[in-house]
Coordinates of C-alpha atoms in Angstrom, one line a residue:
M4 CA 149.1 108.4 132.8
L5 CA 146.7 111.4 132.9
K6 CA 144.3 109.5 130.6
L7 CA 144.3 106.5 132.9
I8 CA 143.5 108.7 135.9
G9 CA 140.7 110.4 134.0
A10 CA 139.4 107.0 132.8
A11 CA 139.4 105.7 136.4
L12 CA 137.5 108.8 137.6
V13 CA 134.9 108.5 134.8
L14 CA 134.5 104.8 135.6
F15 CA 134.1 105.5 139.3
A16 CA 131.6 108.3 138.7
G17 CA 129.5 106.3 136.4
T18 CA 129.5 103.4 138.8
M19 CA 128.5 105.6 141.7
I20 CA 125.6 107.1 139.6
G21 CA 124.4 103.6 138.9
F22 CA 124.6 102.5 142.5
A23 CA 122.9 105.7 143.7
Q24 CA 120.0 105.1 141.3
G25 CA 119.8 101.5 142.4
A26 CA 119.7 102.6 146.0
R27 CA 116.8 104.8 145.2
F28 CA 114.9 101.9 143.9
A29 CA 115.7 100.0 147.1
E30 CA 114.7 102.9 149.3
R31 CA 111.2 103.4 148.0
P32 CA 109.7 100.1 149.4
R33 CA 111.5 100.7 152.7
Q34 CA 110.0 104.2 153.0
I35 CA 106.5 102.9 152.1
R36 CA 106.9 100.3 154.9
H37 CA 107.9 103.0 157.3
L38 CA 104.9 105.0 156.2
L39 CA 102.6 102.0 156.8
H40 CA 104.0 101.7 160.2
A41 CA 103.4 105.4 160.8
L42 CA 99.8 105.1 159.8
Q43 CA 99.3 102.1 162.0
R44 CA 100.6 104.2 164.9
L45 CA 98.3 107.0 163.9
E46 CA 95.4 104.6 163.8
T47 CA 96.2 103.4 167.3
E48 CA 96.6 107.0 168.6
I49 CA 93.3 108.1 167.2
G50 CA 91.3 104.9 167.9
Y51 CA 92.5 103.7 171.3
G52 CA 94.5 106.6 172.8
Q53 CA 92.1 109.3 171.6
T54 CA 95.1 111.5 171.5
P55 CA 94.7 115.0 170.0
L56 CA 96.0 115.1 166.4
P57 CA 99.1 117.3 166.9
E58 CA 100.3 115.1 169.8
A59 CA 99.5 111.9 167.8
L60 CA 101.4 113.2 164.8
Q61 CA 104.4 114.1 167.0
R62 CA 104.4 110.6 168.5
V63 CA 104.3 109.0 165.1
A64 CA 107.2 111.2 164.0
Q65 CA 109.2 109.9 166.9
A66 CA 108.6 106.3 165.9
I67 CA 109.8 106.5 162.3
P68 CA 113.1 107.4 160.6
K69 CA 113.9 110.5 158.6
P70 CA 112.8 111.9 156.1
L71 CA 109.3 110.8 156.9
S72 CA 109.5 111.7 160.6
A73 CA 110.3 115.3 159.6
L74 CA 107.0 115.5 157.6
F75 CA 104.9 114.3 160.5
A76 CA 106.8 116.5 162.9
Q77 CA 106.3 119.6 160.7
V78 CA 102.5 119.0 160.5
A79 CA 102.3 118.6 164.2
S80 CA 104.3 121.8 164.8
A81 CA 102.2 123.7 162.3
L82 CA 99.0 122.6 164.1
R83 CA 100.4 123.5 167.5
S84 CA 101.4 127.0 166.3
G85 CA 97.8 128.2 166.6
T86 CA 97.8 130.2 163.4
G87 CA 94.3 129.0 162.5
V88 CA 95.4 127.0 159.6
T89 CA 93.4 123.8 158.9
V90 CA 94.8 120.3 159.1
R91 CA 94.3 119.9 155.4
E92 CA 96.3 123.1 154.6
C93 CA 99.1 122.2 157.0
W94 CA 99.2 118.6 155.6
E95 CA 99.3 119.7 152.0
R96 CA 101.9 122.4 152.5
T97 CA 104.2 120.2 154.5
F98 CA 104.0 117.3 152.1
A99 CA 104.5 119.5 149.1
D100 CA 107.6 121.0 150.6
G101 CA 109.1 117.8 152.0
W102 CA 108.1 115.3 149.4
P103 CA 111.2 115.7 147.2
S104 CA 113.4 114.5 150.1
T105 CA 111.7 111.1 150.0
S106 CA 112.1 108.3 147.4
M107 CA 108.4 107.9 147.0
R108 CA 106.3 108.7 144.0
G109 CA 102.9 110.1 143.1
G110 CA 100.7 107.2 144.1
E111 CA 101.9 107.4 147.7
R112 CA 101.6 111.1 147.7
E113 CA 98.0 111.0 146.4
A114 CA 97.0 108.5 149.1
L115 CA 98.5 110.7 151.8
L116 CA 97.0 113.9 150.5
R117 CA 93.5 112.2 150.5
L118 CA 94.1 111.2 154.1
G119 CA 95.2 114.7 155.1
A120 CA 92.1 116.1 153.6
T121 CA 90.0 114.1 156.1
L122 CA 92.1 114.2 159.3
G123 CA 90.7 116.4 162.0
G124 CA 87.6 117.3 160.1
S125 CA 85.3 114.4 161.0
G126 CA 84.5 111.9 163.7
K127 CA 86.9 109.2 165.1
E128 CA 85.4 106.4 163.1
D129 CA 85.5 108.3 159.8
Q130 CA 89.1 109.2 160.4
L131 CA 89.9 105.6 161.1
K132 CA 88.3 104.5 157.9
H133 CA 90.4 106.9 155.9
V134 CA 93.6 105.8 157.7
R135 CA 92.8 102.2 156.8
L136 CA 92.0 103.1 153.2
A137 CA 95.3 105.0 152.9
M138 CA 97.1 101.9 154.4
L139 CA 95.4 99.6 151.8
Q140 CA 96.5 102.0 149.0
L141 CA 100.0 102.1 150.3
Q142 CA 100.2 98.3 150.6
A143 CA 99.4 98.1 146.9
E144 CA 102.0 100.8 146.1
E145 CA 104.5 98.8 148.2
T146 CA 103.9 95.7 146.2
A147 CA 104.4 97.6 142.9
A148 CA 107.6 99.2 144.4
R149 CA 109.0 95.8 145.3
E150 CA 108.4 94.5 141.8
E151 CA 110.0 97.6 140.4
Q152 CA 113.0 97.2 142.7
Q153 CA 113.5 93.6 141.6
K154 CA 113.4 94.7 137.9
Y155 CA 115.4 97.9 137.9
E156 CA 117.8 97.9 140.9
K157 CA 120.3 95.6 139.4
L158 CA 119.8 97.0 135.9
S159 CA 120.6 100.6 137.2
R160 CA 123.8 99.4 138.7
S161 CA 124.8 97.6 135.6
L162 CA 124.0 100.5 133.3
G163 CA 126.0 102.8 135.5
V164 CA 129.1 100.6 135.2
L165 CA 128.6 99.8 131.5
G166 CA 127.8 103.4 130.6
A167 CA 131.0 104.6 132.3
A168 CA 132.9 101.8 130.6
L169 CA 131.6 102.9 127.2
V170 CA 132.7 106.5 127.9
V171 CA 136.1 105.3 128.9
I172 CA 136.4 103.2 125.7
L173 CA 135.4 106.2 123.6
M174 CA 137.9 108.4 125.5
L175 CA 140.8 106.1 124.9

């Protein structure tokens, strides 16, 4: 009886690990889509609203779900603090600290770090060009992430179940 309970727990744990990994593959394209939406909002705030950068970032943070909203809100808060830190430093520090809480990878991070290096340091048109460039790079990453999701989401779930089943068979 105890072996059966242990086998059931191992099977459940392996299945949950597989489903968690599959969910991570599904979450990445969704977060990239939210990030694209955030950059569109930022482009609007910079281009048409001519909103100061901390306020624009705060508005963007309110328009997107967590964990991305927390990143934009932290940058806005750091800029408002008046410590004399540049936009680039705030941006890089915030994204370095908060990046592990997202499902995104290095390509998205690099596009955002390049964008953060130019925000607040040049004219409106130059900033808009960099926002658009980051959006193009993120669209390419989203396409790759969707392809990866189609390939590996179901595979991860299956491997979780089958790996747990193998462990159960070896246990019994």
